[in-house]
Amino acid sequence: MEEKDWESSPLSEKEAVLLCYDDEEYQFGAPVPKLQFRVGSSKARWIAELGMAEVEVKRGKLWTTTGIIRTGKTFCFIEEAVYLSEIGELQLLGDEDDVVISLKDLYREIAEGKCGCCWENYEVYRYLKGLGYILGRHGVPWTTNDVVNTTPSDEDESLCAGEFSQDKDSITKLLSDMQICDARPVFDVYLPNSHFKKSSPGEPSFVACFSRDSPPSKEEIEVLQKRVASPLMFCHIVEGRASFFSFNSIDLLVLP
Amino acid sequence: MAPRWKWKGAEAKALAEPVSKTVSELQSSLAQIEVSGFLSSCNVLLSVEPEQAEVLDRCCFGRPVVSAEKDKRWIQLSFEEAFFLFYKLKCIKISLRGRSLENEVALWRSMRSFKTNFAISYKAYSHLRSKNWIVRSGLQYGVDFVVYRHHPSLVHSEYAVLVQFICGNDRLKVWSDIHCSVRLTGSVAKTLLVLYINGNVNTENMNLPLCLEDYTVEEQTIRRWSPELGREDETRT
């Protein structure tokens, strides 16, 4: 694949078309194709203080299962923005200007875990999205009448509007951002569904949870299960490989 | 996972002869003749008539010791099996150093002296047996027990059991333990079942089998989910 510096100005229409056909490795239907921006991809603008992007141009049906709606506008979280950028469906523009934010800068945002999504979370997001599952941030309604920077009532809310102190150089702050990957619920996951509606999504199939270095203890699972109505699935990622485990309390059948 | 019966008619046979009924038969059969065994450092050796050996086998207690003797059968019982027959079913006698034990305390203490985790292991064993599951060693699957819903000749075991004392943190501590146990049990079509034994760690209490009444057991299965197989609708966004 031709290495292109995405930090330069957006592709002209002609360049974009040429690149599509140039890439011999591109295959239709591959989960994460090595793809350049398609002609007419969606556009969104990154809003630093929200840690989210506001969608300005929508292309394709993917928006029925991506992004949250607030006061008629669509916003997406970092993992959604990065995933769509990776697969060439979205051009993410900077706050101040129309310069496309590079994948490098986006990866760095995720690596730093500042916007409620750390790298492990993103691996799971990308993997399940690629398989057709529908994912939303746990505790964040797909659509409400509130504005996007309202303080949420649910304590699991992971919108990061206004959360960050001015002192971004402090080591403590740096580390606490990194430690967001504690035993916590992160994504609501729905089975692939072509009739999915944000206005009535129904209950998720499960909630993807992450615990830290070691498996969740029985107590941690009990505490989480009390707070979350849906089944819990714990994700473990090593070297980009995700495994999913469910821990279920049962009452073993009494046999005759 | 649905039970995997081993042959056509196996399920019907199992229904016709519930485990609880066979265990009652065993209890009366052994008690009538005053069956006695003796304790070694790792098991209890029992000498029985062929008919009793047959009933023991039908309930899956013990393993036969092969011998040329025609009129007697030798059976070796694990500590858990022996204590269950002695304490719970009260159908065998056990002698220690030539003397028949009158009560369970001496037996309990002897078994605990030979096997450190005996109290917890026995609690799990008796919990499973009290629900009428057949319980066997799970060593070949890297677990403590495997349980069958009826005789192993009729059905494959469904659960591979790991026993964890709630205060201890020695099993499934790290992610690779979980991967290892779940994948291994999955590869033999069993579900991993963890039994958490809650109770007082007080060593004095544990000197008496009465401590068993203070212990509770919680059951938890651990399953691995495969996203590629989990989808019902193939439609992609």
PDB file of C-alpha atoms in Angstrom, chain B residues 21-151:
ATOM      1  CA  LYS B  21     -32.413 -44.821  44.424  1.00  0.00           C
ATOM      2  CA  THR B  22     -29.195 -46.715  43.662  1.00  0.00           C
ATOM      3  CA  VAL B  23     -27.411 -44.896  46.480  1.00  0.00           C
ATOM      4  CA  SER B  24     -30.175 -45.933  48.923  1.00  0.00           C
ATOM      5  CA  GLU B  25     -29.760 -49.519  47.777  1.00  0.00           C
ATOM      6  CA  LEU B  26     -26.046 -49.231  48.399  1.00  0.00           C
ATOM      7  CA  GLN B  27     -26.620 -47.818  51.836  1.00  0.00           C
ATOM      8  CA  SER B  28     -28.816 -50.728  52.947  1.00  0.00           C
ATOM      9  CA  SER B  29     -26.705 -53.359  51.201  1.00  0.00           C
ATOM     10  CA  LEU B  30     -23.487 -52.291  52.920  1.00  0.00           C
ATOM     11  CA  ALA B  31     -25.018 -51.609  56.342  1.00  0.00           C
ATOM     12  CA  GLN B  32     -26.562 -55.082  56.539  1.00  0.00           C
ATOM     13  CA  ILE B  33     -23.239 -56.885  56.370  1.00  0.00           C
ATOM     14  CA  GLU B  34     -21.075 -54.451  58.323  1.00  0.00           C
ATOM     15  CA  VAL B  35     -18.567 -53.675  55.636  1.00  0.00           C
ATOM     16  CA  SER B  36     -15.247 -52.533  56.968  1.00  0.00           C
ATOM     17  CA  GLY B  37     -12.231 -50.866  55.443  1.00  0.00           C
ATOM     18  CA  PHE B  38      -8.870 -49.615  56.637  1.00  0.00           C
ATOM     19  CA  LEU B  39      -7.202 -46.272  56.228  1.00  0.00           C
ATOM     20  CA  SER B  40      -3.934 -45.760  54.425  1.00  0.00           C
ATOM     21  CA  SER B  41      -2.078 -42.496  53.821  1.00  0.00           C
ATOM     22  CA  CYS B  42      -3.941 -41.875  50.599  1.00  0.00           C
ATOM     23  CA  ASN B  43      -7.080 -43.999  50.495  1.00  0.00           C
ATOM     24  CA  VAL B  44      -9.369 -46.446  52.267  1.00  0.00           C
ATOM     25  CA  LEU B  45      -9.262 -50.105  51.262  1.00  0.00           C
ATOM     26  CA  LEU B  46     -12.532 -51.950  51.419  1.00  0.00           C
ATOM     27  CA  SER B  47     -13.175 -55.668  51.199  1.00  0.00           C
ATOM     28  CA  VAL B  48     -16.651 -56.578  49.879  1.00  0.00           C
ATOM     29  CA  GLU B  49     -18.710 -59.375  48.408  1.00  0.00           C
ATOM     30  CA  PRO B  50     -19.140 -59.379  44.618  1.00  0.00           C
ATOM     31  CA  GLU B  51     -22.765 -58.187  44.905  1.00  0.00           C
ATOM     32  CA  GLN B  52     -21.716 -55.181  46.981  1.00  0.00           C
ATOM     33  CA  ALA B  53     -18.882 -54.443  44.588  1.00  0.00           C
ATOM     34  CA  GLU B  54     -21.487 -54.316  41.866  1.00  0.00           C
ATOM     35  CA  VAL B  55     -23.672 -51.796  43.736  1.00  0.00           C
ATOM     36  CA  LEU B  56     -20.643 -49.668  44.574  1.00  0.00           C
ATOM     37  CA  ASP B  57     -19.804 -49.613  40.904  1.00  0.00           C
ATOM     38  CA  ARG B  58     -23.350 -48.629  39.937  1.00  0.00           C
ATOM     39  CA  CYS B  59     -23.073 -45.564  42.190  1.00  0.00           C
ATOM     40  CA  CYS B  60     -19.448 -44.971  41.221  1.00  0.00           C
ATOM     41  CA  PHE B  61     -17.816 -45.179  44.600  1.00  0.00           C
ATOM     42  CA  GLY B  62     -14.240 -46.351  44.466  1.00  0.00           C
ATOM     43  CA  ARG B  63     -12.147 -48.263  41.988  1.00  0.00           C
ATOM     44  CA  PRO B  64     -11.571 -51.999  42.000  1.00  0.00           C
ATOM     45  CA  VAL B  65      -8.163 -53.321  43.004  1.00  0.00           C
ATOM     46  CA  VAL B  66      -7.475 -56.134  40.586  1.00  0.00           C
ATOM     47  CA  SER B  67      -6.760 -59.374  42.369  1.00  0.00           C
ATOM     48  CA  ALA B  68      -7.054 -63.085  41.792  1.00  0.00           C
ATOM     49  CA  GLU B  69      -9.329 -63.541  44.803  1.00  0.00           C
ATOM     50  CA  LYS B  70     -12.620 -65.082  43.731  1.00  0.00           C
ATOM     51  CA  ASP B  71     -14.952 -64.628  46.659  1.00  0.00           C
ATOM     52  CA  LYS B  72     -13.940 -61.140  47.742  1.00  0.00           C
ATOM     53  CA  ARG B  73     -13.462 -57.905  45.908  1.00  0.00           C
ATOM     54  CA  TRP B  74     -11.082 -55.167  46.997  1.00  0.00           C
ATOM     55  CA  ILE B  75     -12.161 -51.615  46.395  1.00  0.00           C
ATOM     56  CA  GLN B  76     -10.060 -48.520  46.970  1.00  0.00           C
ATOM     57  CA  LEU B  77     -11.972 -45.417  47.989  1.00  0.00           C
ATOM     58  CA  SER B  78     -10.701 -41.843  47.918  1.00  0.00           C
ATOM     59  CA  PHE B  79     -10.821 -40.000  51.251  1.00  0.00           C
ATOM     60  CA  GLU B  80     -13.856 -38.075  50.087  1.00  0.00           C
ATOM     61  CA  GLU B  81     -15.727 -41.207  49.017  1.00  0.00           C
ATOM     62  CA  ALA B  82     -14.818 -43.058  52.206  1.00  0.00           C
ATOM     63  CA  PHE B  83     -15.795 -40.204  54.500  1.00  0.00           C
ATOM     64  CA  PHE B  84     -19.076 -39.793  52.648  1.00  0.00           C
ATOM     65  CA  LEU B  85     -19.934 -43.476  53.090  1.00  0.00           C
ATOM     66  CA  PHE B  86     -18.833 -43.377  56.727  1.00  0.00           C
ATOM     67  CA  TYR B  87     -20.215 -40.022  57.887  1.00  0.00           C
ATOM     68  CA  LYS B  88     -23.117 -39.258  55.593  1.00  0.00           C
ATOM     69  CA  LEU B  89     -24.479 -42.643  54.576  1.00  0.00           C
ATOM     70  CA  LYS B  90     -23.241 -44.377  57.733  1.00  0.00           C
ATOM     71  CA  CYS B  91     -22.866 -47.672  55.898  1.00  0.00           C
ATOM     72  CA  ILE B  92     -19.218 -48.617  56.363  1.00  0.00           C
ATOM     73  CA  LYS B  93     -16.823 -48.979  59.242  1.00  0.00           C
ATOM     74  CA  ILE B  94     -13.226 -47.883  59.022  1.00  0.00           C
ATOM     75  CA  SER B  95     -10.343 -49.075  61.153  1.00  0.00           C
ATOM     76  CA  LEU B  96      -7.197 -47.175  61.887  1.00  0.00           C
ATOM     77  CA  ARG B  97      -4.105 -48.936  63.165  1.00  0.00           C
ATOM     78  CA  GLY B  98      -6.079 -52.085  63.828  1.00  0.00           C
ATOM     79  CA  ARG B  99      -8.854 -50.372  65.734  1.00  0.00           C
ATOM     80  CA  SER B 100     -12.309 -49.671  64.401  1.00  0.00           C
ATOM     81  CA  LEU B 101     -13.150 -45.975  64.651  1.00  0.00           C
ATOM     82  CA  GLU B 102     -16.241 -45.206  66.683  1.00  0.00           C
ATOM     83  CA  ASN B 103     -16.827 -41.671  65.608  1.00  0.00           C
ATOM     84  CA  GLU B 104     -15.973 -39.417  62.766  1.00  0.00           C
ATOM     85  CA  VAL B 105     -13.623 -37.072  64.614  1.00  0.00           C
ATOM     86  CA  ALA B 106     -10.588 -39.371  64.583  1.00  0.00           C
ATOM     87  CA  LEU B 107     -11.165 -40.253  60.948  1.00  0.00           C
ATOM     88  CA  TRP B 108     -11.577 -36.606  60.020  1.00  0.00           C
ATOM     89  CA  ARG B 109      -8.384 -35.638  61.771  1.00  0.00           C
ATOM     90  CA  SER B 110      -6.427 -38.503  60.223  1.00  0.00           C
ATOM     91  CA  MET B 111      -7.600 -37.661  56.737  1.00  0.00           C
ATOM     92  CA  ARG B 112      -6.799 -33.994  57.308  1.00  0.00           C
ATOM     93  CA  SER B 113      -3.339 -34.910  58.454  1.00  0.00           C
ATOM     94  CA  PHE B 114      -2.714 -36.784  55.204  1.00  0.00           C
ATOM     95  CA  LYS B 115      -4.434 -34.340  52.861  1.00  0.00           C
ATOM     96  CA  THR B 116      -4.179 -30.633  53.651  1.00  0.00           C
ATOM     97  CA  ASN B 117      -7.208 -29.463  51.715  1.00  0.00           C
ATOM     98  CA  PHE B 118      -9.394 -32.371  52.711  1.00  0.00           C
ATOM     99  CA  ALA B 119     -12.025 -30.270  54.511  1.00  0.00           C
ATOM    100  CA  ILE B 120     -12.683 -28.065  51.489  1.00  0.00           C
ATOM    101  CA  SER B 121     -12.418 -30.908  49.023  1.00  0.00           C
ATOM    102  CA  TYR B 122     -14.867 -32.993  51.040  1.00  0.00           C
ATOM    103  CA  LYS B 123     -17.339 -30.142  51.359  1.00  0.00           C
ATOM    104  CA  ALA B 124     -17.368 -29.801  47.570  1.00  0.00           C
ATOM    105  CA  TYR B 125     -17.656 -33.560  47.073  1.00  0.00           C
ATOM    106  CA  SER B 126     -20.557 -33.965  49.480  1.00  0.00           C
ATOM    107  CA  HIS B 127     -22.292 -30.885  48.027  1.00  0.00           C
ATOM    108  CA  LEU B 128     -22.236 -32.444  44.571  1.00  0.00           C
ATOM    109  CA  ARG B 129     -23.233 -35.913  45.810  1.00  0.00           C
ATOM    110  CA  SER B 130     -26.111 -34.451  47.803  1.00  0.00           C
ATOM    111  CA  LYS B 131     -27.517 -33.180  44.487  1.00  0.00           C
ATOM    112  CA  ASN B 132     -27.233 -36.751  43.190  1.00  0.00           C
ATOM    113  CA  TRP B 133     -24.432 -36.118  40.724  1.00  0.00           C
ATOM    114  CA  ILE B 134     -21.818 -38.837  40.260  1.00  0.00           C
ATOM    115  CA  VAL B 135     -18.447 -37.389  41.278  1.00  0.00           C
ATOM    116  CA  ARG B 136     -15.092 -38.670  40.041  1.00  0.00           C
ATOM    117  CA  SER B 137     -11.538 -37.383  40.020  1.00  0.00           C
ATOM    118  CA  GLY B 138     -10.912 -34.722  37.398  1.00  0.00           C
ATOM    119  CA  LEU B 139      -7.165 -35.054  37.338  1.00  0.00           C
ATOM    120  CA  GLN B 140      -6.916 -36.034  33.685  1.00  0.00           C
ATOM    121  CA  TYR B 141      -8.622 -32.770  32.775  1.00  0.00           C
ATOM    122  CA  GLY B 142      -6.553 -30.637  35.095  1.00  0.00           C
ATOM    123  CA  VAL B 143      -9.413 -30.087  37.502  1.00  0.00           C
ATOM    124  CA  ASP B 144     -10.483 -31.429  40.909  1.00  0.00           C
ATOM    125  CA  PHE B 145     -13.607 -33.370  39.920  1.00  0.00           C
ATOM    126  CA  VAL B 146     -15.740 -34.230  36.944  1.00  0.00           C
ATOM    127  CA  VAL B 147     -19.443 -34.776  37.480  1.00  0.00           C
ATOM    128  CA  TYR B 148     -21.863 -37.002  35.607  1.00  0.00           C
ATOM    129  CA  ARG B 149     -25.615 -36.864  35.755  1.00  0.00           C
ATOM    130  CA  HIS B 150     -25.666 -40.649  35.776  1.00  0.00           C
ATOM    131  CA  HIS B 151     -23.291 -43.592  35.420  1.00  0.00           C
TER     132      HIS B 151
END
